[in-house]
Amino acid sequence: MNRRAKSPDRPQSGSADSTKLEPPAGAAGAFMLTLAGSALLFLAMPPVDWGPLGVLAPVPWLVLVARPRPLARREYIAVWSGSVSFWLALLHWMPYPFPAIYAGWLAISFYLALYLPLFVSLARLGVHRCRLNIVVVAPVVWVGLELVRAHLLSGFTFGTLGHTLYRTPALIQVADLGGAYAVSFVMMLVAACLTVALGVVPESSSPSNPSHPWRRIGPIVVAAVVLAATWAYGAWRLRAIDVEAQQPPLLRAALIQGSIDINVKADPAAQERIYQDHRRLSLEAVDRHDNLDLVIWPETMYRAPLILIDDDARLPEGTPGSVEIARQNGEVALQGLADLERAVGVPMLIGLDVIQVGDGVIDNFNSAVLVEVDGGLAARYDKMHPVMFGEYIPLGSTFPLFYELTAGALPRGIRAGERLEAFEVAGARLAVNICYETTVPHLLRRQVRAMGAAGAEPDVLVNLTNDGWFYGASELDLHLISGLFRAVELRKPLLIAANTGFSAWVDGGGRLRAQGGRRVEDIVLAEPRRCELTSWYTRWGDTPAGLCLAACAALVIVAVRDRRRHRTVQ
């Protein structure tokens, strides 16, 4: 006997409710709802930056989650298509450096757009098949998928829902409990409450009496209580940071911000100009600010590569030159760094390229070095998280043409660093990271934890970056926002030295204390204070978000089980 199994996301019981707002049906309706939410989220992000709209953005998507009638495959495709438009718009700056990146821009937009239909599908399973309240299901599923996005394919955290609240410091302090994911959780919960209050909710998630006033008022009360508790927690934490701000600064640092677009940086004829511009700004910083402890240059703004020769060095077969010539060039670069520091007169933290010659191998590193008063190198950090399409191109070693399309802007693959080292300056310990490493929350947490376990927990985070690839576009804002959240999560002040902007001093509460301009030369004075607040995120990391991901996995198991059962009864 054939029996037709019920669809996993089909409501199993309940009567019609005349008070319910029925969303538009069909692929066109799904596309328009997706586009409405995407437009709200885009407007909440830079460059428009109307942050409060971020709380409303998920509501149209949750309308699709709450709709009693199952979604057809073409409707999920429509959701994906609407999401693609959001990512193409948000990441419009990706292809600016060179034409080869257009393929990467399309690929990453198509990939990131998959998360929205996956969210709708998993949330519908929780609401309609498992009979769970949408106010619980939506934030859990959303955060679980945000965690996947932060780890999969090297991770990508731009466009995170919680980032839209960066201008409201009191509401983002919960990031020290569960990372930026905690802020997204709160926002999605509030959006789900608004969706229920609109009357777009399946019967299983409502009181038995659909006309009961609690059906509309209750979710608003829940949203208000959650927002008030989040605000109160944030205000409490910020007050503690303000008290600590009365203490003397750990150090006085000048953040040097040049304004060099990537097409200029790649021009060999412009190397001397780049050096002289940054040297001039450094000397101005020393003249303008007394008692500086440190001058910081952005990523790769010291254009002469530092060449290091291993004891057993041997050039790869076919490489022009000799080990002795490479050794001499390395000595010239070291002497240049020493001469620069002596001219400036204070220790310098400088971003540059490092070429290491080993036994038949030449490795390229994106590095930061601390040059002491005597001109020696006190510490070195090699970037641990190279950027896809920025520092290496997938399959580039197999197809060298990919690198040739970048007109020399990309070396042939950056090797990831393997060791951490605390940079000691004026009695303060600095943890250095480079470029997009501030967009990877678990990476910076792992670094802080490792340094702490070695007895050298950092007092200050320092980011050296070069955003001259994007000609002053909103990428600068998105990158800075990521840094603000890392400061809150780890409860460490953050200093950013950025070519073309935004150089910044961020306190342990994620607040901008000083900031450079957009695509202009600037000097930012930073006087960070030690933040003594406990960070649960530093201790537990992604565990809360991991529990949300486990719940998503459970919903997938339910879907697979139902599919198998459906095949069995037919």
Coordinates of C-alpha atoms in Angstrom, one line a residue:
M1 CA 0.0 0.0 0.0
N2 CA 1.4 3.4 -0.9
R3 CA 1.0 6.1 1.6
R4 CA 2.0 9.7 1.0
A5 CA 4.4 11.0 3.7
K6 CA 3.9 14.5 5.0
S7 CA 6.5 17.1 4.0
P8 CA 9.1 17.8 6.7
D9 CA 8.3 21.5 6.8
R10 CA 4.5 21.1 6.4
P11 CA 2.5 22.0 9.5
Q12 CA 0.9 18.9 10.9
S13 CA -2.1 20.4 12.6
G14 CA -3.9 23.6 13.3
S15 CA -6.8 25.5 11.8
A16 CA -6.8 28.5 9.5
D17 CA -6.1 31.8 11.1
S18 CA -7.8 34.8 9.6
T19 CA -5.5 37.1 11.5
K20 CA -2.4 35.8 9.8
L21 CA -0.5 37.8 7.2
E22 CA -0.1 35.5 4.3
P23 CA 3.2 36.2 2.4
P24 CA 3.2 36.3 -1.5
A25 CA 3.5 32.8 -3.1
G26 CA 5.6 31.5 -5.8
A27 CA 9.2 32.1 -6.9
A28 CA 8.5 35.8 -7.6
G29 CA 7.2 36.3 -4.1
A30 CA 10.2 34.5 -2.6
F31 CA 12.5 36.6 -4.7
M32 CA 10.9 39.9 -3.7
L33 CA 10.9 39.0 0.0
T34 CA 14.6 38.0 -0.2
L35 CA 15.4 41.2 -2.1
A36 CA 13.6 43.3 0.5
G37 CA 15.6 41.8 3.4
S38 CA 18.8 42.1 1.4
A39 CA 18.1 45.8 0.6
L40 CA 17.6 46.5 4.3
L41 CA 20.8 44.7 5.3
F42 CA 22.7 46.5 2.5
L43 CA 21.5 49.9 3.7
A44 CA 22.5 48.9 7.3
M45 CA 26.1 48.3 6.1
P46 CA 28.6 50.8 4.9
P47 CA 28.6 52.8 2.7
V48 CA 25.0 53.8 3.6
D49 CA 25.5 52.8 7.2
W50 CA 21.9 53.0 8.5
G51 CA 22.7 50.5 11.2
P52 CA 19.3 50.1 12.9
L53 CA 17.9 48.7 9.7
G54 CA 19.9 45.6 10.4
V55 CA 17.3 44.5 13.0
L56 CA 14.6 44.7 10.4
A57 CA 16.5 43.0 7.6
P58 CA 15.7 39.4 8.6
V59 CA 12.0 40.0 8.9
P60 CA 11.2 39.3 5.2
W61 CA 13.3 36.1 5.3
L62 CA 11.5 35.0 8.5
V63 CA 8.2 35.5 6.7
L64 CA 9.3 32.7 4.3
V65 CA 10.3 30.6 7.3
A66 CA 6.9 31.1 9.0
R67 CA 4.8 30.5 5.8
P68 CA 2.6 27.3 6.3
R69 CA 2.8 26.2 2.7
P70 CA 6.1 24.4 1.9
L71 CA 8.6 26.1 -0.4
A72 CA 9.2 24.6 -3.8
R73 CA 12.7 24.1 -5.2
R74 CA 12.3 27.1 -7.6
E75 CA 11.4 29.3 -4.6
Y76 CA 14.7 28.3 -2.8
I77 CA 16.5 29.2 -6.1
A78 CA 14.7 32.5 -6.0
V79 CA 16.0 33.1 -2.4
W80 CA 19.5 32.2 -3.5
S81 CA 19.2 34.6 -6.5
G82 CA 18.0 37.5 -4.2
S83 CA 20.9 36.8 -1.8
V84 CA 23.4 36.9 -4.7
S85 CA 22.4 40.4 -5.5
F86 CA 23.2 41.5 -1.9
W87 CA 26.7 40.0 -1.9
L88 CA 27.5 41.4 -5.4
A89 CA 26.5 44.8 -4.1
L90 CA 28.3 44.6 -0.7
L91 CA 31.5 43.3 -2.2
H92 CA 31.5 45.5 -5.3
W93 CA 35.0 46.6 -4.5
M94 CA 36.6 43.2 -4.8
P95 CA 37.5 43.4 -8.5
Y96 CA 39.1 46.9 -8.2
P97 CA 42.7 45.7 -8.0
F98 CA 42.9 43.8 -11.3
P99 CA 40.5 42.0 -13.8
A100 CA 41.5 38.5 -12.6
I101 CA 39.5 39.1 -9.4
Y102 CA 36.2 39.4 -11.3
A103 CA 35.9 35.6 -11.3
G104 CA 36.7 35.4 -7.6
W105 CA 34.1 38.2 -6.9
L106 CA 31.4 36.2 -8.7
A107 CA 32.4 32.9 -7.1
I108 CA 32.4 34.2 -3.6
S109 CA 29.1 36.0 -4.0
F110 CA 27.5 32.8 -5.4
Y111 CA 28.9 30.8 -2.5
L112 CA 27.9 33.2 0.3
A113 CA 24.4 33.5 -1.2
L114 CA 23.9 29.8 -0.4
Y115 CA 23.7 30.5 3.3
L116 CA 20.3 32.3 3.1
P117 CA 18.3 29.5 1.5
L118 CA 20.0 27.0 3.8
F119 CA 18.9 29.2 6.8
V120 CA 15.3 29.3 5.5
S121 CA 15.3 25.5 4.9
L122 CA 16.8 24.6 8.4
A123 CA 14.6 27.1 10.2
R124 CA 11.5 25.7 8.5
L125 CA 12.4 22.3 9.7
G126 CA 12.7 23.5 13.2
V127 CA 9.4 25.5 13.1
H128 CA 7.2 23.2 11.0
R129 CA 8.6 19.7 11.5
C130 CA 9.9 19.9 15.0
R131 CA 7.2 22.3 16.2
L132 CA 9.6 24.7 17.8
N133 CA 9.0 28.4 18.3
I134 CA 10.5 30.6 15.6
V135 CA 11.9 33.0 18.2
V136 CA 14.1 30.1 19.4
V137 CA 14.8 28.5 16.1
A138 CA 15.8 31.5 14.0
P139 CA 18.7 32.9 16.1
V140 CA 20.1 29.4 16.7
V141 CA 20.2 28.4 13.1
W142 CA 21.5 31.8 12.0
V143 CA 24.4 31.7 14.4
G144 CA 25.2 28.1 13.5
L145 CA 25.5 29.1 9.9
E146 CA 27.5 32.2 10.7
L147 CA 30.0 30.0 12.5
V148 CA 30.3 27.8 9.4
R149 CA 30.9 30.8 7.2
A150 CA 33.7 32.0 9.5
H151 CA 35.6 28.7 9.2
L152 CA 34.8 27.2 5.8
L153 CA 37.1 27.9 2.8
S154 CA 39.4 30.0 5.0
G155 CA 36.5 31.9 6.5
F156 CA 34.6 35.1 5.6
T157 CA 33.0 37.3 8.2
F158 CA 32.3 40.6 6.3
G159 CA 28.5 41.2 6.2
T160 CA 27.8 39.6 9.5
L161 CA 24.4 40.6 10.9
G162 CA 25.8 41.8 14.2
H163 CA 28.3 44.1 12.5
T164 CA 25.5 46.5 11.7
L165 CA 25.4 47.7 15.3
Y166 CA 29.0 48.7 15.5
R167 CA 28.0 52.4 16.1
T168 CA 26.1 51.4 19.2
P169 CA 28.8 50.2 21.6
A170 CA 26.5 49.3 24.4
L171 CA 24.7 46.7 22.3
I172 CA 27.9 44.9 21.1
Q173 CA 29.5 44.3 24.4
V174 CA 27.9 40.8 24.6
A175 CA 30.6 39.9 22.0
D176 CA 32.9 39.2 25.0
L177 CA 30.5 36.3 25.9
G178 CA 30.1 34.6 22.6
G179 CA 31.9 36.6 20.0
A180 CA 30.2 38.7 17.3
Y181 CA 27.9 35.7 17.0
A182 CA 26.2 36.7 20.3
V183 CA 25.3 40.1 18.8
S184 CA 23.8 38.4 15.7
F185 CA 21.9 36.1 18.0
V186 CA 20.2 39.0 19.8
M187 CA 19.4 40.7 16.5
M188 CA 17.9 37.7 14.9
L189 CA 15.8 36.9 18.1
V190 CA 14.4 40.5 18.0
A191 CA 13.6 40.2 14.3
A192 CA 11.8 36.9 15.0
C193 CA 9.8 38.6 17.7
L194 CA 8.8 41.3 15.3
T195 CA 7.8 38.7 12.7
V196 CA 5.5 37.0 15.2
A197 CA 4.0 40.3 16.3
L198 CA 3.2 41.0 12.6
G199 CA 1.0 37.8 12.7
V200 CA 3.2 35.8 10.3
V201 CA 3.7 32.7 12.4
P202 CA 2.5 29.1 12.1
E203 CA -0.2 27.9 14.5
S204 CA 2.2 25.6 16.3
S205 CA 4.2 28.6 17.6
S206 CA 1.2 30.6 18.8
P207 CA -1.2 30.4 21.8
S208 CA -4.2 28.2 21.2
N209 CA -6.4 31.2 21.0
P210 CA -5.2 33.2 17.9
S211 CA -7.1 36.3 19.0
H212 CA -5.4 36.3 22.4
P213 CA -3.6 39.7 22.8
W214 CA -0.5 38.0 24.1
R215 CA 0.1 36.7 20.6
R216 CA 1.0 40.2 19.4
I217 CA 2.1 41.9 22.7
G218 CA 4.2 39.0 24.1
P219 CA 6.9 39.0 21.4
I220 CA 7.3 42.7 21.7
V221 CA 7.8 42.4 25.4
V222 CA 10.4 39.6 24.9
A223 CA 12.3 41.7 22.3
A224 CA 12.2 44.7 24.7
V225 CA 13.5 42.7 27.6
V226 CA 16.3 41.1 25.5
L227 CA 17.4 44.5 24.2
A228 CA 17.2 46.1 27.6
A229 CA 19.3 43.3 29.2
T230 CA 21.9 43.6 26.3
W231 CA 22.1 47.3 26.7
A232 CA 22.4 47.1 30.5
Y233 CA 25.2 44.6 30.2
G234 CA 27.0 46.7 27.7
A235 CA 26.7 49.9 29.8
W236 CA 28.1 48.1 32.8
R237 CA 31.1 46.8 30.9
L238 CA 31.8 50.2 29.3
R239 CA 31.7 51.9 32.7
A240 CA 34.5 49.6 33.8
I241 CA 36.6 50.4 30.8
D242 CA 36.1 54.2 31.3
V243 CA 37.4 53.8 34.9
E244 CA 40.5 52.0 33.6
A245 CA 40.9 54.8 31.0
Q246 CA 41.9 57.1 33.9
Q247 CA 45.2 55.1 34.3
P248 CA 48.4 56.1 32.4
P249 CA 48.7 54.8 28.9
L250 CA 50.7 51.6 28.2
L251 CA 52.6 53.4 25.5
R252 CA 52.4 56.3 23.0
A253 CA 52.4 55.2 19.4
A254 CA 52.2 57.1 16.1
L255 CA 50.2 55.2 13.5
I256 CA 51.6 56.2 10.0
Q257 CA 48.9 56.3 7.3
G258 CA 50.2 56.7 3.8
S259 CA 47.9 57.0 0.8
I260 CA 49.4 54.7 -1.9
D261 CA 47.0 53.0 -4.3
I262 CA 47.9 49.5 -5.3
N263 CA 48.7 50.4 -8.9
V264 CA 51.4 52.8 -7.5
K265 CA 52.7 50.3 -5.0
A266 CA 53.3 47.8 -7.8
D267 CA 55.3 50.3 -9.9
P268 CA 59.1 49.7 -9.3
A269 CA 59.7 53.4 -10.2
A270 CA 57.5 54.5 -7.3
Q271 CA 59.4 52.5 -4.6
E272 CA 61.6 55.4 -3.5
R273 CA 58.6 57.8 -3.3
I274 CA 56.7 55.4 -1.1
Y275 CA 59.7 55.1 1.2
Q276 CA 60.2 58.9 1.4
D277 CA 56.5 59.6 2.0
H278 CA 56.5 57.3 5.0
R279 CA 59.8 58.5 6.3
R280 CA 58.6 62.1 6.1
L281 CA 55.4 61.2 8.0
S282 CA 57.4 59.4 10.7
L283 CA 59.7 62.4 11.2
E284 CA 56.6 64.7 11.4
A285 CA 55.1 62.4 14.0
V286 CA 58.2 62.6 16.2
D287 CA 58.2 66.4 15.9
R288 CA 54.5 66.7 16.6
H289 CA 54.2 64.3 19.5
D290 CA 56.6 64.2 22.5
N291 CA 57.8 61.0 24.2
L292 CA 56.8 58.6 21.5
D293 CA 57.5 55.0 22.3
L294 CA 56.8 53.5 18.9
V295 CA 56.2 54.4 15.2
I296 CA 54.1 51.9 13.2
W297 CA 54.1 51.6 9.4
P298 CA 51.3 49.7 7.5
E299 CA 51.6 46.4 5.8
T300 CA 54.3 46.1 3.1
M301 CA 55.0 49.8 3.1
Y302 CA 58.7 49.3 3.5
R303 CA 59.2 48.2 -0.1
A304 CA 62.7 46.7 0.0
P305 CA 62.3 43.0 0.8
L306 CA 64.2 41.6 3.8
I307 CA 66.2 38.7 2.5
L308 CA 67.2 36.0 5.0
I309 CA 69.7 33.3 4.1
D310 CA 69.7 29.9 5.9
D311 CA 73.1 28.3 6.8
D312 CA 72.4 25.6 4.2
A313 CA 71.0 27.9 1.6
R314 CA 71.0 26.8 -2.0
L315 CA 69.1 28.6 -4.8
P316 CA 66.6 26.4 -6.7
E317 CA 67.8 25.1 -10.0
G318 CA 67.4 27.7 -12.8
T319 CA 67.2 30.7 -10.4
P320 CA 69.4 33.6 -11.6
G321 CA 72.1 35.0 -9.3
S322 CA 73.8 33.4 -6.4
V323 CA 73.4 32.8 -2.6
E324 CA 76.2 35.3 -2.0
I325 CA 74.5 38.1 -4.0
A326 CA 71.3 37.4 -2.1
R327 CA 73.2 37.6 1.2
Q328 CA 74.6 41.0 0.2
N329 CA 71.1 42.3 -0.8
G330 CA 69.8 41.1 2.6
E331 CA 72.5 43.0 4.4
V332 CA 71.6 46.1 2.4
A333 CA 68.0 45.8 3.5
L334 CA 69.0 45.4 7.2
Q335 CA 71.2 48.4 7.0
G336 CA 68.4 50.4 5.4
L337 CA 66.1 49.5 8.3
A338 CA 68.7 50.5 10.8
D339 CA 69.4 53.8 9.1
L340 CA 65.6 54.6 9.0
E341 CA 65.2 53.9 12.7
R342 CA 68.2 56.0 13.6
A343 CA 66.8 58.9 11.6
V344 CA 63.4 58.6 13.4
G345 CA 64.9 58.0 16.8
V346 CA 62.3 55.7 18.3
P347 CA 61.6 52.0 17.8
M348 CA 59.6 51.2 14.7
L349 CA 57.2 48.4 13.8
I350 CA 57.3 48.0 10.1
G351 CA 55.4 45.9 7.5
L352 CA 57.5 44.4 4.7
D353 CA 58.1 41.4 2.6
V354 CA 60.5 38.7 3.8
I355 CA 62.2 36.4 1.3
Q356 CA 63.8 33.4 3.0
V357 CA 66.3 31.3 1.0
G358 CA 66.7 27.7 2.2
D359 CA 68.0 24.5 0.8
G360 CA 66.8 24.7 -2.8
V361 CA 63.6 26.6 -1.6
I362 CA 62.7 30.3 -1.7
D363 CA 59.7 31.2 0.6
N364 CA 57.9 34.5 0.6
F365 CA 56.3 35.9 3.8
N366 CA 54.2 38.9 4.5
S367 CA 55.8 40.1 7.8
A368 CA 56.1 42.7 10.5
V369 CA 59.4 43.4 12.2
L370 CA 60.3 45.5 15.3
V371 CA 63.4 47.6 14.8
E372 CA 65.0 48.6 18.1
V373 CA 66.9 51.8 18.9
D374 CA 70.2 50.3 18.0
G375 CA 68.9 49.3 14.6
G376 CA 68.6 45.6 15.4
L377 CA 65.5 43.4 14.7
A378 CA 63.9 42.6 18.1
A379 CA 61.0 40.5 16.8
R380 CA 59.4 39.3 13.6
Y381 CA 55.9 38.0 12.8
D382 CA 54.9 36.2 9.6
K383 CA 51.3 36.4 8.6
M384 CA 49.5 33.1 9.4
H385 CA 46.4 33.6 7.3
P386 CA 47.1 34.4 3.7
V387 CA 44.2 35.9 1.7
M388 CA 42.7 34.0 -1.2
F389 CA 42.8 36.1 -4.4
G390 CA 44.8 38.7 -2.4
E391 CA 48.0 36.9 -1.5
Y392 CA 47.6 33.7 -3.5
I393 CA 45.4 32.5 -6.3
P394 CA 44.0 29.0 -6.1
L395 CA 45.7 26.7 -8.7
G396 CA 48.2 29.6 -9.4
S397 CA 51.2 27.3 -9.0
T398 CA 49.7 25.0 -11.7
F399 CA 48.6 27.9 -14.0
P400 CA 51.1 30.7 -13.6
L401 CA 49.1 32.8 -16.1
F402 CA 46.7 33.6 -13.2
Y403 CA 49.5 35.6 -11.5
E404 CA 50.6 37.3 -14.7
L405 CA 47.0 38.7 -15.0
T406 CA 47.7 40.6 -11.7
A407 CA 50.5 42.7 -13.5
G408 CA 53.0 41.8 -10.8
A409 CA 50.8 43.0 -7.9
L410 CA 50.8 39.5 -6.4
P411 CA 53.9 37.4 -5.7
R412 CA 53.7 33.8 -6.6
G413 CA 52.2 32.6 -3.3
I414 CA 52.7 33.8 0.2
R415 CA 53.7 31.1 2.7
A416 CA 51.8 31.1 6.0
G417 CA 53.8 31.9 9.2
E418 CA 54.1 29.3 11.9
R419 CA 55.3 31.0 15.1
L420 CA 54.0 33.7 17.5
E421 CA 56.3 36.2 19.2
A422 CA 55.4 39.0 21.7
F423 CA 56.7 42.4 20.6
E424 CA 57.9 44.1 23.8
V425 CA 57.8 48.0 23.7
A426 CA 58.0 50.3 26.7
G427 CA 57.0 47.5 29.0
A428 CA 53.9 46.6 27.0
R429 CA 53.4 43.3 25.1
L430 CA 52.0 43.6 21.6
A431 CA 50.4 40.9 19.6
V432 CA 50.8 41.7 15.9
N433 CA 48.5 40.6 13.1
I434 CA 48.4 41.6 9.4
C435 CA 45.7 42.6 7.0
Y436 CA 42.5 40.5 7.1
E437 CA 43.6 38.5 10.1
T438 CA 41.3 40.8 12.1
T439 CA 38.4 39.4 10.2
V440 CA 39.1 35.9 11.6
P441 CA 37.9 35.9 15.2
H442 CA 39.1 32.4 16.1
L443 CA 42.6 33.1 14.7
L444 CA 43.2 36.1 16.9
R445 CA 41.7 34.3 19.9
R446 CA 44.0 31.4 19.3
Q447 CA 47.0 33.7 19.2
V448 CA 46.1 35.5 22.4
R449 CA 45.5 32.1 24.2
A450 CA 48.8 30.7 22.9
M451 CA 50.8 33.8 24.0
G452 CA 49.0 33.7 27.4
A453 CA 49.9 30.0 27.9
A454 CA 53.5 30.9 27.1
G455 CA 53.5 33.5 29.9
A456 CA 53.4 36.5 27.4
E457 CA 49.7 37.4 27.2
P458 CA 49.5 40.6 25.1
D459 CA 48.3 43.9 26.4
V460 CA 47.6 45.4 23.0
L461 CA 46.6 44.1 19.6
V462 CA 48.3 45.7 16.5
N463 CA 47.1 45.3 13.0
L464 CA 49.2 46.3 10.0
T465 CA 47.1 46.5 6.8
N466 CA 47.2 47.8 3.2
D467 CA 43.8 48.6 1.9
G468 CA 45.2 50.6 -1.0
W469 CA 43.7 47.9 -3.3
F470 CA 40.2 49.3 -3.0
Y471 CA 40.6 53.1 -3.7
G472 CA 38.8 54.3 -0.6
A473 CA 35.7 52.0 -1.1
S474 CA 33.5 50.7 1.7
E475 CA 35.9 47.8 2.2
L476 CA 37.8 50.2 4.5
D477 CA 34.7 50.5 6.7
L478 CA 34.0 46.8 6.7
H479 CA 37.6 46.0 7.6
L480 CA 37.6 48.5 10.5
I481 CA 34.3 47.1 11.9
S482 CA 35.9 43.6 12.1
G483 CA 38.7 45.1 14.2
L484 CA 36.2 46.8 16.6
F485 CA 34.6 43.4 17.3
R486 CA 38.0 41.7 17.9
A487 CA 38.8 44.3 20.5
V488 CA 35.5 43.6 22.3
E489 CA 35.8 39.8 22.1
L490 CA 39.3 39.7 23.5
R491 CA 39.1 42.8 25.7
K492 CA 42.3 44.2 24.2
P493 CA 42.8 47.7 22.8
L494 CA 43.6 47.6 19.1
L495 CA 45.9 49.8 17.1
I496 CA 45.6 49.8 13.3
A497 CA 48.1 51.2 10.8
A498 CA 46.4 51.2 7.4
N499 CA 47.6 52.4 4.0
T500 CA 44.8 54.7 2.6
G501 CA 42.9 54.2 5.9
F502 CA 41.5 53.6 8.3
S503 CA 44.3 53.8 10.8
A504 CA 42.7 53.8 14.2
W505 CA 43.1 53.4 18.0
V506 CA 40.3 51.3 19.4
D507 CA 39.7 50.7 23.1
G508 CA 38.8 47.4 24.8
G509 CA 35.1 48.3 24.4
G510 CA 35.3 48.5 20.6
R511 CA 35.1 52.3 20.6
L512 CA 37.1 54.5 18.2
R513 CA 39.3 56.8 20.2
A514 CA 41.2 58.2 17.2
Q515 CA 40.8 57.5 13.5
G516 CA 42.6 58.6 10.3
G517 CA 40.8 59.8 7.2
R518 CA 39.8 58.0 4.0
R519 CA 42.4 57.7 1.3
V520 CA 44.6 60.5 2.7
E521 CA 47.9 60.8 4.4
D522 CA 47.5 61.0 8.2
I523 CA 49.2 60.5 11.6
V524 CA 47.2 59.0 14.4
L525 CA 48.4 59.2 18.0
A526 CA 47.4 56.2 20.1
E527 CA 47.6 56.0 23.8
P528 CA 46.1 52.6 24.7
R529 CA 45.2 51.6 28.3
R530 CA 45.3 48.1 29.6
C531 CA 41.8 46.5 29.8
E532 CA 41.5 44.1 32.8
L533 CA 38.0 42.9 32.0
T534 CA 37.4 39.1 31.8
S535 CA 36.5 37.8 28.3
W536 CA 34.5 34.7 28.2
Y537 CA 35.1 34.5 24.5
T538 CA 38.8 34.3 25.1
R539 CA 38.3 31.4 27.5
W540 CA 35.5 29.5 25.7
G541 CA 35.8 30.7 22.1
D542 CA 33.2 29.5 19.7
T543 CA 31.6 27.0 22.1
P544 CA 28.2 28.9 22.3
A545 CA 28.1 29.2 18.5
G546 CA 29.2 25.6 18.2
L547 CA 26.1 24.5 20.2
C548 CA 24.0 26.4 17.7
L549 CA 25.8 24.6 14.9
A550 CA 25.1 21.3 16.7
A551 CA 21.4 22.2 16.7
C552 CA 21.6 22.8 12.9
A553 CA 23.2 19.4 12.5
A554 CA 20.3 17.8 14.5
L555 CA 17.8 19.5 12.1
V556 CA 19.8 18.0 9.1
I557 CA 19.5 14.6 10.7
V558 CA 15.7 15.1 11.1
A559 CA 15.5 16.0 7.4
V560 CA 17.6 13.0 6.3
R561 CA 15.5 10.6 8.5
D562 CA 12.2 12.0 7.1
R563 CA 13.5 11.7 3.5
R564 CA 14.4 8.0 4.1
R565 CA 11.1 7.3 5.7
H566 CA 9.3 9.0 2.8
R567 CA 11.1 6.7 0.3
T568 CA 10.3 3.6 2.5
V569 CA 6.5 4.1 2.6
Q570 CA 6.2 4.7 -1.2

